Amino acid sequence: MLELSTNIQYLKGVGEKRAALLRKKGIDTVGALLHYFPRAYLDWRDVRPLSECPFDENVIVKAKIVTPVQAQYVRQGMTLFKFLAEDDTMQMVVTLFNQKYLAEKLHKDCEYLFYGKVTGDLALRQMSSPEIAESGAQYIQPIYPASPGMPSKTIEKLVKTALSLCETLPDALPEEIRTRNGLCDISYAVKNIHFPAIPEALESAKRRLVFEELFVLQTGLSFLKKRRRGRAGWRVENADWRFFREALPFALTGAQQRVIEECLRDMTSGCPMNRLVQGDVGSGKTAVAAALCSVAANNGFQSVLMAPTEILAEQHYATLTAMTGGAGVTCALLTGSMTKKQKNAVKQALRNGEIDIAVGTHALLSEDVEFDRLGLVITDEQHRFGVAQRGKLAAKGQNPHTLVMSATPIPRTLGLIVYGDLDISVIDEYPRGRQKIATYLVDSSYHERIYRFIQKFLDEGRQGYIVCPMVEETENIDLKSAEEYYEELKNGVFAQDSVGLLHGKMRAKEKDAVMRRFAAGEVQLLVTTTVIEVGIDVPNAVVMVIENAERFGLSQLHQLRGRIGRGQYASTCILVSDSRGADTSARLQVIKNNNDGFAIAEEDLKLRGPGDFLGNRQHGLPDMKIADLFADRETLHLAGTESERLLKEDPTLQEPKNQPLKQAIDELYERLNQN
Ligand code: ADP
Ligand code: MG
């Protein structure tokens, strides 16, 4: 008997071959097929009179074939089939290419539905290779994401076969919640998401399924958070961190102190900390990390700090060594570009517990990196790491405290979701004396003036950046690569100065050498790509020129700009763009007029949609099947409220009515872990 859990291979119409194709789409059971939703719909009821059809737009026409279907041999492998068809208003010539099978099924004097683009001219309408359906087939047809060997029509047929099982679908939304929010049940929803009788049925199905997806997501995330809290963590017995504060060359901001206290409260609670520290570029997150690592070391357990790039890891290593060294704490660096011998020595010392704080890159994730008593795991700029990588690092200890530091200003609207399983602390204050960055937007006719402007700063002993967009070799546009530009400047206007080059394709050692020379002030002007986006800290750099600024995302521009204005000097950022599009200038104006990363992120989200933040899986959440975290944010909010309410009533999801929800959450976790 057919059940939801039946292997897809045993559904009528599926064999071994099709089963393999379906599995590629993540469909391995009949139930999963029912949850494979159409990406669009074709409403065959939307028939238009031929005379009123606009040209070059897909339309549906109902027309009678008035001439025999004639085959016309063109050449080897190419036969045309042509006929005339008409409705009450006009005639059109229909052409089919090589579709012998279809052509043979069509008959003169019969009426059909034609779906395609009307072309030709006012005198003679034409349609080439339309989709053709029986004239009675006036229904809303689901269009599924097709793949080679698995066209939408085939999926449609298979779904139809499985549709009777809708009645047996468990409903992850408890009845109360459905009633309160006016949502249909799962059986109606699934039936109508595939084969809606009328558009209203489709709407109501969608609304319910979106709600369900967001409800399950939020319930799952808070459940995860609670479960983690239930475990035993490394307890900090001595949370006194005055020793750290007193050794610092500067006074921590109020926000830094508050966040450190918030973290220490977690770490003394006996349960593992699981916290996100959000702070704009330059807000001083590293000092927070250093404070926590010092306290951890004082309490006898090891910490690890992972950064997304080698340069950043090395910089953190230097900072942490300087900030924690006085307290008799041992730091070590572990990156991919170190020699095997160096790495082995560090690994050995980590295993033996001789090292208190390990700083590094992905190299830390390697299997043979083991700790003696890892109690604190910090990832910097974690949007570059997925949930899974974070977990992998944490798994090297036993329920260690975890801290995620991010400068990516995830818009407030999305923050709760993206980081739903984390507690959040925000560093909402900059160190005193931090200079405002003046931002200007100019076109490339200003280059001479820009160079003179830079020169002035270099002569005063300051440093600067010139940022170029990354250029792929395949790109055939008039853009200078960083390399070319570097050569040009070094041998031209800045021949008297020390110019450096830094880009992503350089070897780690070369990058490192250049960065060192820049940090030491030996390189005055650094021509670079977005490699420097993350975290580089050279307070003496006070001017940044961003070429072809239109090619960067807003948040990216903000991150880049955050590399200047980090010291005591007033800083200037010059965005160069010749792009005249209204959208582009609207975006660049946002950067020009804003210094607050959160505000910029919200604007970016408005202008570009959530794809940028959420489309690329960097957040580590599973892809949404039907919900759009931005467009559906109202539903997101509603579902969140319901989720909280339900968890208050049944915190462990024990009640029988909540079992389908629990099952849906387990499936979500499975998808999370696959990411
Ligand atoms: P981010 O939050 O972007 O990672 P960093 O931790 O790199 O910021 O700090 C930026 C710069 O500010 C560093 O040079 C750091 O030493 C300095 N800094 C951090 N906190 C303070 C403070 N309270 N007072 C003065 N300077 C600070
Ligand atoms: Mg940083």
PDB file of C-alpha atoms in Angstrom, residues 180-394:
ATOM      1  CA  ARG A 180      -6.640  31.565  15.546  1.00  0.00           C
ATOM      2  CA  ASN A 181      -4.820  32.617  12.375  1.00  0.00           C
ATOM      3  CA  GLY A 182      -7.400  31.588   9.813  1.00  0.00           C
ATOM      4  CA  LEU A 183      -5.183  28.959   8.190  1.00  0.00           C
ATOM      5  CA  CYS A 184      -6.340  25.928   6.232  1.00  0.00           C
ATOM      6  CA  ASP A 185      -5.279  22.403   7.177  1.00  0.00           C
ATOM      7  CA  ILE A 186      -2.323  20.629   5.638  1.00  0.00           C
ATOM      8  CA  SER A 187      -4.308  18.343   3.377  1.00  0.00           C
ATOM      9  CA  TYR A 188      -6.155  21.231   1.726  1.00  0.00           C
ATOM     10  CA  ALA A 189      -2.940  23.236   1.541  1.00  0.00           C
ATOM     11  CA  VAL A 190      -0.892  20.571  -0.204  1.00  0.00           C
ATOM     12  CA  LYS A 191      -3.687  19.685  -2.615  1.00  0.00           C
ATOM     13  CA  ASN A 192      -4.123  23.292  -3.583  1.00  0.00           C
ATOM     14  CA  ILE A 193      -0.498  24.263  -3.758  1.00  0.00           C
ATOM     15  CA  HIS A 194      -0.214  21.654  -6.529  1.00  0.00           C
ATOM     16  CA  PHE A 195      -3.632  21.849  -8.177  1.00  0.00           C
ATOM     17  CA  PRO A 196      -5.523  24.935  -7.131  1.00  0.00           C
ATOM     18  CA  ALA A 197      -9.093  25.004  -8.367  1.00  0.00           C
ATOM     19  CA  ILE A 198      -9.187  28.786  -8.190  1.00  0.00           C
ATOM     20  CA  PRO A 199      -6.542  31.438  -7.432  1.00  0.00           C
ATOM     21  CA  GLU A 200      -8.045  32.041  -4.008  1.00  0.00           C
ATOM     22  CA  ALA A 201      -7.435  28.409  -3.048  1.00  0.00           C
ATOM     23  CA  LEU A 202      -3.813  28.808  -4.086  1.00  0.00           C
ATOM     24  CA  GLU A 203      -3.478  31.943  -1.984  1.00  0.00           C
ATOM     25  CA  SER A 204      -4.854  30.280   1.078  1.00  0.00           C
ATOM     26  CA  ALA A 205      -2.637  27.216   0.561  1.00  0.00           C
ATOM     27  CA  LYS A 206       0.426  29.416   0.201  1.00  0.00           C
ATOM     28  CA  ARG A 207      -0.379  31.467   3.243  1.00  0.00           C
ATOM     29  CA  ARG A 208      -0.681  28.385   5.366  1.00  0.00           C
ATOM     30  CA  LEU A 209       2.487  26.733   4.066  1.00  0.00           C
ATOM     31  CA  VAL A 210       4.526  29.907   4.520  1.00  0.00           C
ATOM     32  CA  PHE A 211       3.237  30.227   8.043  1.00  0.00           C
ATOM     33  CA  GLU A 212       4.085  26.608   8.746  1.00  0.00           C
ATOM     34  CA  GLU A 213       7.609  26.893   7.432  1.00  0.00           C
ATOM     35  CA  LEU A 214       8.347  29.987   9.499  1.00  0.00           C
ATOM     36  CA  PHE A 215       6.638  28.519  12.527  1.00  0.00           C
ATOM     37  CA  VAL A 216       8.631  25.310  12.394  1.00  0.00           C
ATOM     38  CA  LEU A 217      11.848  27.248  11.830  1.00  0.00           C
ATOM     39  CA  GLN A 218      11.344  29.514  14.802  1.00  0.00           C
ATOM     40  CA  THR A 219      10.120  26.796  17.094  1.00  0.00           C
ATOM     41  CA  GLY A 220      13.043  24.626  16.064  1.00  0.00           C
ATOM     42  CA  LEU A 221      15.558  27.364  16.731  1.00  0.00           C
ATOM     43  CA  SER A 222      14.241  28.247  20.172  1.00  0.00           C
ATOM     44  CA  PHE A 223      13.981  24.582  21.028  1.00  0.00           C
ATOM     45  CA  LEU A 224      17.624  24.193  20.087  1.00  0.00           C
ATOM     46  CA  LYS A 225      18.530  27.145  22.233  1.00  0.00           C
ATOM     47  CA  LYS A 226      16.701  25.725  25.246  1.00  0.00           C
ATOM     48  CA  ARG A 227      18.136  22.289  24.789  1.00  0.00           C
ATOM     49  CA  ARG A 228      21.636  23.664  24.700  1.00  0.00           C
ATOM     50  CA  ARG A 229      20.971  25.625  27.846  1.00  0.00           C
ATOM     51  CA  GLY A 230      20.041  22.429  29.592  1.00  0.00           C
ATOM     52  CA  ARG A 231      23.561  21.062  29.273  1.00  0.00           C
ATOM     53  CA  ALA A 232      26.387  21.487  31.688  1.00  0.00           C
ATOM     54  CA  GLY A 233      29.026  23.987  30.643  1.00  0.00           C
ATOM     55  CA  TRP A 234      32.471  25.004  31.769  1.00  0.00           C
ATOM     56  CA  ARG A 235      31.890  27.076  34.823  1.00  0.00           C
ATOM     57  CA  VAL A 236      33.933  30.193  35.338  1.00  0.00           C
ATOM     58  CA  GLU A 237      34.521  30.331  39.083  1.00  0.00           C
ATOM     59  CA  ASN A 238      36.603  33.450  39.041  1.00  0.00           C
ATOM     60  CA  ALA A 239      35.003  36.064  36.806  1.00  0.00           C
ATOM     61  CA  ASP A 240      37.168  38.915  38.031  1.00  0.00           C
ATOM     62  CA  TRP A 241      38.654  40.527  34.955  1.00  0.00           C
ATOM     63  CA  ARG A 242      40.128  43.694  36.436  1.00  0.00           C
ATOM     64  CA  PHE A 243      43.615  42.369  35.734  1.00  0.00           C
ATOM     65  CA  PHE A 244      42.806  42.434  32.036  1.00  0.00           C
ATOM     66  CA  ARG A 245      41.277  45.873  32.029  1.00  0.00           C
ATOM     67  CA  GLU A 246      44.109  47.374  33.977  1.00  0.00           C
ATOM     68  CA  ALA A 247      46.743  46.083  31.596  1.00  0.00           C
ATOM     69  CA  LEU A 248      45.066  47.617  28.528  1.00  0.00           C
ATOM     70  CA  PRO A 249      46.612  50.719  26.974  1.00  0.00           C
ATOM     71  CA  PHE A 250      43.125  52.244  26.557  1.00  0.00           C
ATOM     72  CA  ALA A 251      39.877  52.427  28.493  1.00  0.00           C
ATOM     73  CA  LEU A 252      37.176  50.072  27.264  1.00  0.00           C
ATOM     74  CA  THR A 253      33.962  51.668  26.076  1.00  0.00           C
ATOM     75  CA  GLY A 254      30.835  51.247  28.156  1.00  0.00           C
ATOM     76  CA  ALA A 255      29.433  48.956  25.491  1.00  0.00           C
ATOM     77  CA  GLN A 256      32.526  46.753  25.492  1.00  0.00           C
ATOM     78  CA  GLN A 257      32.360  46.428  29.257  1.00  0.00           C
ATOM     79  CA  ARG A 258      28.673  45.632  29.206  1.00  0.00           C
ATOM     80  CA  VAL A 259      29.128  42.940  26.567  1.00  0.00           C
ATOM     81  CA  ILE A 260      32.032  41.380  28.451  1.00  0.00           C
ATOM     82  CA  GLU A 261      29.852  41.296  31.563  1.00  0.00           C
ATOM     83  CA  GLU A 262      26.991  39.713  29.619  1.00  0.00           C
ATOM     84  CA  CYS A 263      29.295  37.006  28.354  1.00  0.00           C
ATOM     85  CA  LEU A 264      30.815  36.401  31.760  1.00  0.00           C
ATOM     86  CA  ARG A 265      27.357  36.042  33.238  1.00  0.00           C
ATOM     87  CA  ASP A 266      26.745  33.235  30.748  1.00  0.00           C
ATOM     88  CA  MET A 267      30.087  31.677  31.507  1.00  0.00           C
ATOM     89  CA  THR A 268      29.523  31.621  35.246  1.00  0.00           C
ATOM     90  CA  SER A 269      26.022  30.167  34.891  1.00  0.00           C
ATOM     91  CA  GLY A 270      27.121  26.571  34.566  1.00  0.00           C
ATOM     92  CA  CYS A 271      25.445  26.267  31.171  1.00  0.00           C
ATOM     93  CA  PRO A 272      27.252  26.747  27.891  1.00  0.00           C
ATOM     94  CA  MET A 273      27.166  30.273  26.510  1.00  0.00           C
ATOM     95  CA  ASN A 274      25.844  30.578  22.992  1.00  0.00           C
ATOM     96  CA  ARG A 275      26.042  34.207  22.100  1.00  0.00           C
ATOM     97  CA  LEU A 276      26.422  36.536  19.160  1.00  0.00           C
ATOM     98  CA  VAL A 277      28.291  39.769  19.585  1.00  0.00           C
ATOM     99  CA  GLN A 278      27.305  42.207  16.905  1.00  0.00           C
ATOM    100  CA  GLY A 279      29.361  45.312  16.590  1.00  0.00           C
ATOM    101  CA  ASP A 280      29.989  47.577  13.680  1.00  0.00           C
ATOM    102  CA  VAL A 281      33.461  47.723  12.177  1.00  0.00           C
ATOM    103  CA  GLY A 282      35.806  49.427  14.577  1.00  0.00           C
ATOM    104  CA  SER A 283      33.601  48.965  17.614  1.00  0.00           C
ATOM    105  CA  GLY A 284      36.325  46.892  19.265  1.00  0.00           C
ATOM    106  CA  LYS A 285      35.169  43.293  19.235  1.00  0.00           C
ATOM    107  CA  THR A 286      38.649  41.855  19.484  1.00  0.00           C
ATOM    108  CA  ALA A 287      39.177  43.318  22.933  1.00  0.00           C
ATOM    109  CA  VAL A 288      35.997  41.585  24.083  1.00  0.00           C
ATOM    110  CA  ALA A 289      37.308  38.287  22.758  1.00  0.00           C
ATOM    111  CA  ALA A 290      40.651  38.870  24.434  1.00  0.00           C
ATOM    112  CA  ALA A 291      39.021  39.589  27.784  1.00  0.00           C
ATOM    113  CA  LEU A 292      37.023  36.375  27.668  1.00  0.00           C
ATOM    114  CA  CYS A 293      39.999  34.285  26.596  1.00  0.00           C
ATOM    115  CA  SER A 294      42.026  35.705  29.477  1.00  0.00           C
ATOM    116  CA  VAL A 295      39.335  34.897  32.005  1.00  0.00           C
ATOM    117  CA  ALA A 296      38.997  31.411  30.540  1.00  0.00           C
ATOM    118  CA  ALA A 297      42.735  30.856  30.855  1.00  0.00           C
ATOM    119  CA  ASN A 298      42.605  32.136  34.421  1.00  0.00           C
ATOM    120  CA  ASN A 299      39.961  29.543  35.139  1.00  0.00           C
ATOM    121  CA  GLY A 300      42.025  26.798  33.677  1.00  0.00           C
ATOM    122  CA  PHE A 301      40.456  26.126  30.330  1.00  0.00           C
ATOM    123  CA  GLN A 302      41.511  26.648  26.749  1.00  0.00           C
ATOM    124  CA  SER A 303      40.042  29.001  24.178  1.00  0.00           C
ATOM    125  CA  VAL A 304      40.099  29.052  20.430  1.00  0.00           C
ATOM    126  CA  LEU A 305      39.488  31.980  18.098  1.00  0.00           C
ATOM    127  CA  MET A 306      38.820  31.262  14.446  1.00  0.00           C
ATOM    128  CA  ALA A 307      39.017  33.936  11.754  1.00  0.00           C
ATOM    129  CA  PRO A 308      38.089  33.647   8.066  1.00  0.00           C
ATOM    130  CA  THR A 309      41.428  34.748   6.587  1.00  0.00           C
ATOM    131  CA  GLU A 310      45.093  34.274   7.384  1.00  0.00           C
ATOM    132  CA  ILE A 311      45.764  37.968   7.588  1.00  0.00           C
ATOM    133  CA  LEU A 312      43.019  38.416  10.081  1.00  0.00           C
ATOM    134  CA  ALA A 313      44.083  35.405  12.117  1.00  0.00           C
ATOM    135  CA  GLU A 314      47.604  36.754  12.347  1.00  0.00           C
ATOM    136  CA  GLN A 315      46.358  40.142  13.353  1.00  0.00           C
ATOM    137  CA  HIS A 316      44.180  38.634  16.062  1.00  0.00           C
ATOM    138  CA  TYR A 317      47.069  36.546  17.214  1.00  0.00           C
ATOM    139  CA  ALA A 318      49.217  39.641  17.584  1.00  0.00           C
ATOM    140  CA  THR A 319      46.445  41.534  19.370  1.00  0.00           C
ATOM    141  CA  LEU A 320      45.618  38.703  21.741  1.00  0.00           C
ATOM    142  CA  THR A 321      49.244  38.064  22.527  1.00  0.00           C
ATOM    143  CA  ALA A 322      49.708  41.719  23.384  1.00  0.00           C
ATOM    144  CA  MET A 323      46.500  42.001  25.398  1.00  0.00           C
ATOM    145  CA  THR A 324      46.746  38.763  27.339  1.00  0.00           C
ATOM    146  CA  GLY A 325      50.468  38.116  27.453  1.00  0.00           C
ATOM    147  CA  GLY A 326      51.070  40.007  30.673  1.00  0.00           C
ATOM    148  CA  ALA A 327      48.811  37.654  32.563  1.00  0.00           C
ATOM    149  CA  GLY A 328      51.078  34.693  31.917  1.00  0.00           C
ATOM    150  CA  VAL A 329      48.785  33.356  29.214  1.00  0.00           C
ATOM    151  CA  THR A 330      50.159  31.403  26.247  1.00  0.00           C
ATOM    152  CA  CYS A 331      48.862  32.043  22.733  1.00  0.00           C
ATOM    153  CA  ALA A 332      49.574  30.141  19.557  1.00  0.00           C
ATOM    154  CA  LEU A 333      48.764  30.618  15.904  1.00  0.00           C
ATOM    155  CA  LEU A 334      47.620  27.896  13.535  1.00  0.00           C
ATOM    156  CA  THR A 335      47.106  28.618   9.843  1.00  0.00           C
ATOM    157  CA  GLY A 336      47.252  26.624   6.648  1.00  0.00           C
ATOM    158  CA  SER A 337      50.369  28.297   5.339  1.00  0.00           C
ATOM    159  CA  MET A 338      52.544  27.313   8.288  1.00  0.00           C
ATOM    160  CA  THR A 339      54.995  24.500   7.702  1.00  0.00           C
ATOM    161  CA  LYS A 340      53.998  21.033   8.722  1.00  0.00           C
ATOM    162  CA  LYS A 341      56.592  21.082  11.431  1.00  0.00           C
ATOM    163  CA  GLN A 342      55.305  24.329  12.881  1.00  0.00           C
ATOM    164  CA  LYS A 343      51.760  23.085  12.775  1.00  0.00           C
ATOM    165  CA  ASN A 344      52.636  19.830  14.448  1.00  0.00           C
ATOM    166  CA  ALA A 345      54.380  21.627  17.266  1.00  0.00           C
ATOM    167  CA  VAL A 346      51.293  23.754  17.896  1.00  0.00           C
ATOM    168  CA  LYS A 347      48.982  20.755  17.705  1.00  0.00           C
ATOM    169  CA  GLN A 348      51.120  18.866  20.148  1.00  0.00           C
ATOM    170  CA  ALA A 349      51.080  21.767  22.603  1.00  0.00           C
ATOM    171  CA  LEU A 350      47.317  22.179  22.252  1.00  0.00           C
ATOM    172  CA  ARG A 351      46.786  18.518  22.970  1.00  0.00           C
ATOM    173  CA  ASN A 352      49.002  18.713  26.019  1.00  0.00           C
ATOM    174  CA  GLY A 353      47.195  21.768  27.243  1.00  0.00           C
ATOM    175  CA  GLU A 354      50.343  23.892  27.167  1.00  0.00           C
ATOM    176  CA  ILE A 355      48.595  26.524  25.092  1.00  0.00           C
ATOM    177  CA  ASP A 356      45.768  28.566  26.567  1.00  0.00           C
ATOM    178  CA  ILE A 357      44.583  30.388  23.475  1.00  0.00           C
ATOM    179  CA  ALA A 358      44.709  29.145  19.901  1.00  0.00           C
ATOM    180  CA  VAL A 359      44.109  31.622  17.092  1.00  0.00           C
ATOM    181  CA  GLY A 360      43.786  30.471  13.512  1.00  0.00           C
ATOM    182  CA  THR A 361      41.885  29.884  10.322  1.00  0.00           C
ATOM    183  CA  HIS A 362      39.959  26.904   8.955  1.00  0.00           C
ATOM    184  CA  ALA A 363      43.125  24.972   9.669  1.00  0.00           C
ATOM    185  CA  LEU A 364      41.764  24.671  13.199  1.00  0.00           C
ATOM    186  CA  LEU A 365      38.943  22.484  11.931  1.00  0.00           C
ATOM    187  CA  SER A 366      41.301  19.756  10.824  1.00  0.00           C
ATOM    188  CA  GLU A 367      40.665  16.412  12.511  1.00  0.00           C
ATOM    189  CA  ASP A 368      44.032  16.187  14.182  1.00  0.00           C
ATOM    190  CA  VAL A 369      43.607  19.458  16.028  1.00  0.00           C
ATOM    191  CA  GLU A 370      42.729  18.349  19.529  1.00  0.00           C
ATOM    192  CA  PHE A 371      42.464  20.170  22.785  1.00  0.00           C
ATOM    193  CA  ASP A 372      43.084  19.141  26.332  1.00  0.00           C
ATOM    194  CA  ARG A 373      40.252  21.165  27.905  1.00  0.00           C
ATOM    195  CA  LEU A 374      38.604  23.412  25.338  1.00  0.00           C
ATOM    196  CA  GLY A 375      36.025  25.568  27.086  1.00  0.00           C
ATOM    197  CA  LEU A 376      35.554  28.615  24.864  1.00  0.00           C
ATOM    198  CA  VAL A 377      35.091  28.781  21.106  1.00  0.00           C
ATOM    199  CA  ILE A 378      35.012  32.148  19.360  1.00  0.00           C
ATOM    200  CA  THR A 379      34.450  32.665  15.652  1.00  0.00           C
ATOM    201  CA  ASP A 380      35.070  36.054  14.135  1.00  0.00           C
ATOM    202  CA  GLU A 381      33.043  37.364  11.215  1.00  0.00           C
ATOM    203  CA  GLN A 382      31.101  34.202  11.384  1.00  0.00           C
ATOM    204  CA  HIS A 383      28.757  34.927   8.495  1.00  0.00           C
ATOM    205  CA  ARG A 384      31.553  33.374   6.532  1.00  0.00           C
ATOM    206  CA  PHE A 385      31.246  30.188   8.489  1.00  0.00           C
ATOM    207  CA  GLY A 386      28.148  28.053   8.440  1.00  0.00           C
ATOM    208  CA  VAL A 387      26.397  26.631  11.456  1.00  0.00           C
ATOM    209  CA  ALA A 388      28.039  23.325  10.663  1.00  0.00           C
ATOM    210  CA  GLN A 389      31.583  24.706  10.824  1.00  0.00           C
ATOM    211  CA  ARG A 390      30.840  26.439  14.056  1.00  0.00           C
ATOM    212  CA  GLY A 391      29.588  23.115  15.371  1.00  0.00           C
ATOM    213  CA  LYS A 392      32.651  21.279  14.158  1.00  0.00           C
ATOM    214  CA  LEU A 393      34.927  23.543  16.124  1.00  0.00           C
ATOM    215  CA  ALA A 394      32.731  23.340  19.208  1.00  0.00           C
TER     216      ALA A 394
END
